[in-house]
GROMACS .gro file of C-alpha atoms in nm:
model
  146
    1UNK     CA    1   0.000   0.000   0.000
    2UNK     CA    2   0.279   0.242   0.092
    3UNK     CA    3   0.461   0.164  -0.235
    4UNK     CA    4   0.147   0.251  -0.435
    5UNK     CA    5   0.110   0.583  -0.255
    6UNK     CA    6   0.478   0.662  -0.296
    7UNK     CA    7   0.462   0.578  -0.668
    8UNK     CA    8   0.155   0.799  -0.712
    9UNK     CA    9   0.323   1.089  -0.532
   10UNK     CA   10   0.640   1.046  -0.740
   11UNK     CA   11   0.439   1.041  -1.065
   12UNK     CA   12   0.242   1.347  -0.959
   13UNK     CA   13   0.559   1.536  -0.868
   14UNK     CA   14   0.721   1.443  -1.200
   15UNK     CA   15   0.410   1.550  -1.392
   16UNK     CA   16   0.391   1.878  -1.200
   17UNK     CA   17   0.760   1.946  -1.255
   18UNK     CA   18   0.712   1.888  -1.627
   19UNK     CA   19   0.427   2.138  -1.630
   20UNK     CA   20   0.640   2.395  -1.450
   21UNK     CA   21   0.948   2.342  -1.670
   22UNK     CA   22   0.740   2.365  -1.989
   23UNK     CA   23   0.564   2.678  -1.852
   24UNK     CA   24   0.221   2.519  -1.899
   25UNK     CA   25   0.118   2.664  -1.562
   26UNK     CA   26   0.122   3.005  -1.732
   27UNK     CA   27  -0.233   3.075  -1.857
   28UNK     CA   28  -0.100   3.332  -2.104
   29UNK     CA   29   0.102   3.061  -2.282
   30UNK     CA   30  -0.200   2.833  -2.313
   31UNK     CA   31  -0.425   3.116  -2.432
   32UNK     CA   32  -0.161   3.216  -2.690
   33UNK     CA   33  -0.169   2.857  -2.819
   34UNK     CA   34  -0.546   2.880  -2.860
   35UNK     CA   35  -0.518   3.217  -3.040
   36UNK     CA   36  -0.470   3.074  -3.390
   37UNK     CA   37  -0.568   3.398  -3.565
   38UNK     CA   38  -0.343   3.624  -3.358
   39UNK     CA   39   0.001   3.581  -3.207
   40UNK     CA   40  -0.006   3.200  -3.205
   41UNK     CA   41   0.241   3.019  -2.976
   42UNK     CA   42   0.297   2.656  -3.087
   43UNK     CA   43   0.492   2.553  -2.776
   44UNK     CA   44   0.195   2.370  -2.621
   45UNK     CA   45   0.174   2.151  -2.932
   46UNK     CA   46   0.537   2.050  -2.877
   47UNK     CA   47   0.470   1.973  -2.511
   48UNK     CA   48   0.170   1.757  -2.605
   49UNK     CA   49   0.369   1.588  -2.882
   50UNK     CA   50   0.653   1.521  -2.640
   51UNK     CA   51   0.409   1.366  -2.393
   52UNK     CA   52   0.303   1.115  -2.657
   53UNK     CA   53   0.646   0.949  -2.647
   54UNK     CA   54   0.642   0.825  -2.284
   55UNK     CA   55   0.269   0.760  -2.306
   56UNK     CA   56   0.316   0.538  -2.611
   57UNK     CA   57   0.597   0.351  -2.439
   58UNK     CA   58   0.378   0.300  -2.131
   59UNK     CA   59   0.098   0.154  -2.346
   60UNK     CA   60   0.343  -0.084  -2.513
   61UNK     CA   61   0.468  -0.199  -2.173
   62UNK     CA   62   0.109  -0.230  -2.042
   63UNK     CA   63   0.013  -0.457  -2.329
   64UNK     CA   64   0.297  -0.695  -2.239
   65UNK     CA   65   0.221  -0.712  -1.865
   66UNK     CA   66  -0.054  -0.899  -1.681
   67UNK     CA   67  -0.075  -0.644  -1.399
   68UNK     CA   68   0.081  -0.314  -1.293
   69UNK     CA   69   0.382  -0.319  -1.064
   70UNK     CA   70   0.194  -0.188  -0.758
   71UNK     CA   71  -0.154  -0.335  -0.813
   72UNK     CA   72  -0.318  -0.665  -0.898
   73UNK     CA   73  -0.495  -0.550  -1.216
   74UNK     CA   74  -0.510  -0.266  -1.466
   75UNK     CA   75  -0.810  -0.037  -1.420
   76UNK     CA   76  -0.954   0.043  -1.761
   77UNK     CA   77  -1.293   0.213  -1.816
   78UNK     CA   78  -1.559  -0.049  -1.893
   79UNK     CA   79  -1.758   0.184  -2.121
   80UNK     CA   80  -1.550   0.268  -2.427
   81UNK     CA   81  -1.827   0.451  -2.615
   82UNK     CA   82  -1.875   0.828  -2.587
   83UNK     CA   83  -2.189   0.917  -2.393
   84UNK     CA   84  -2.356   1.240  -2.289
   85UNK     CA   85  -2.160   1.266  -1.965
   86UNK     CA   86  -1.829   1.232  -2.149
   87UNK     CA   87  -1.921   1.484  -2.419
   88UNK     CA   88  -2.065   1.728  -2.166
   89UNK     CA   89  -1.757   1.701  -1.948
   90UNK     CA   90  -1.530   1.752  -2.247
   91UNK     CA   91  -1.724   2.063  -2.349
   92UNK     CA   92  -1.707   2.207  -1.997
   93UNK     CA   93  -1.336   2.124  -1.976
   94UNK     CA   94  -1.267   2.290  -2.312
   95UNK     CA   95  -1.469   2.600  -2.225
   96UNK     CA   96  -1.292   2.642  -1.893
   97UNK     CA   97  -0.952   2.580  -2.048
   98UNK     CA   98  -1.018   2.827  -2.328
   99UNK     CA   99  -1.159   3.098  -2.100
  100UNK     CA  100  -0.902   3.077  -1.820
  101UNK     CA  101  -0.598   2.904  -1.971
  102UNK     CA  102  -0.578   2.648  -1.691
  103UNK     CA  103  -0.690   2.290  -1.654
  104UNK     CA  104  -0.676   2.080  -1.336
  105UNK     CA  105  -0.316   1.953  -1.357
  106UNK     CA  106  -0.150   2.286  -1.437
  107UNK     CA  107  -0.378   2.463  -1.189
  108UNK     CA  108  -0.261   2.240  -0.905
  109UNK     CA  109   0.101   2.283  -1.015
  110UNK     CA  110   0.042   2.661  -1.035
  111UNK     CA  111  -0.050   2.662  -0.666
  112UNK     CA  112   0.325   2.649  -0.603
  113UNK     CA  113   0.351   3.003  -0.745
  114UNK     CA  114   0.112   3.142  -0.483
  115UNK     CA  115  -0.079   3.338  -0.748
  116UNK     CA  116  -0.433   3.419  -0.640
  117UNK     CA  117  -0.570   3.319  -0.981
  118UNK     CA  118  -0.449   2.962  -0.934
  119UNK     CA  119  -0.588   2.948  -0.581
  120UNK     CA  120  -0.925   3.080  -0.705
  121UNK     CA  121  -0.932   2.833  -0.994
  122UNK     CA  122  -0.854   2.533  -0.772
  123UNK     CA  123  -1.111   2.646  -0.514
  124UNK     CA  124  -1.376   2.678  -0.788
  125UNK     CA  125  -1.274   2.341  -0.931
  126UNK     CA  126  -1.307   2.171  -0.592
  127UNK     CA  127  -1.639   2.348  -0.535
  128UNK     CA  128  -1.766   2.217  -0.868
  129UNK     CA  129  -1.655   1.865  -0.781
  130UNK     CA  130  -1.833   1.880  -0.446
  131UNK     CA  131  -2.146   2.028  -0.603
  132UNK     CA  132  -2.150   1.750  -0.861
  133UNK     CA  133  -2.129   1.482  -0.593
  134UNK     CA  134  -2.408   1.631  -0.384
  135UNK     CA  135  -2.647   1.733  -0.663
  136UNK     CA  136  -2.620   1.447  -0.908
  137UNK     CA  137  -2.511   1.182  -0.661
  138UNK     CA  138  -2.375   0.962  -0.937
  139UNK     CA  139  -2.116   0.700  -0.848
  140UNK     CA  140  -1.770   0.699  -1.001
  141UNK     CA  141  -1.741   0.515  -1.332
  142UNK     CA  142  -1.680   0.142  -1.315
  143UNK     CA  143  -1.362  -0.012  -1.444
  144UNK     CA  144  -1.309  -0.347  -1.606
  145UNK     CA  145  -1.014  -0.563  -1.515
  146UNK     CA  146  -0.781  -0.663  -1.791
   0.00000   0.00000   0.00000
């Protein structure tokens, strides 16, 4: 159990450090990437492209293993078809990302800067998560074992 928590913390720290080093915690950089008709900044495309390399390697390794190193089974979503919840969530995510220039990962990493905008964003994000749980009361998605 401790090894799983330690691995999760290490992965989160590595991910956050990557966001900081690539300056993806800067909303202005993200908004400049989305401004395709103005002063477009392609750096986010390079960051996303660079992320495909380790992700592809991880999928290749996953396909050759029976189970993860720190768990008994892989947890893969059982429903592989887009539904209304997925599309609605993607639309909300995209709107928030486009309006503010932050998404959950970079927002949490941006908390290290102490900027009030990051604190406000994370507080609003947590408030939305809590409101969702109490108003819709839907359980977390189920996962199929591989």
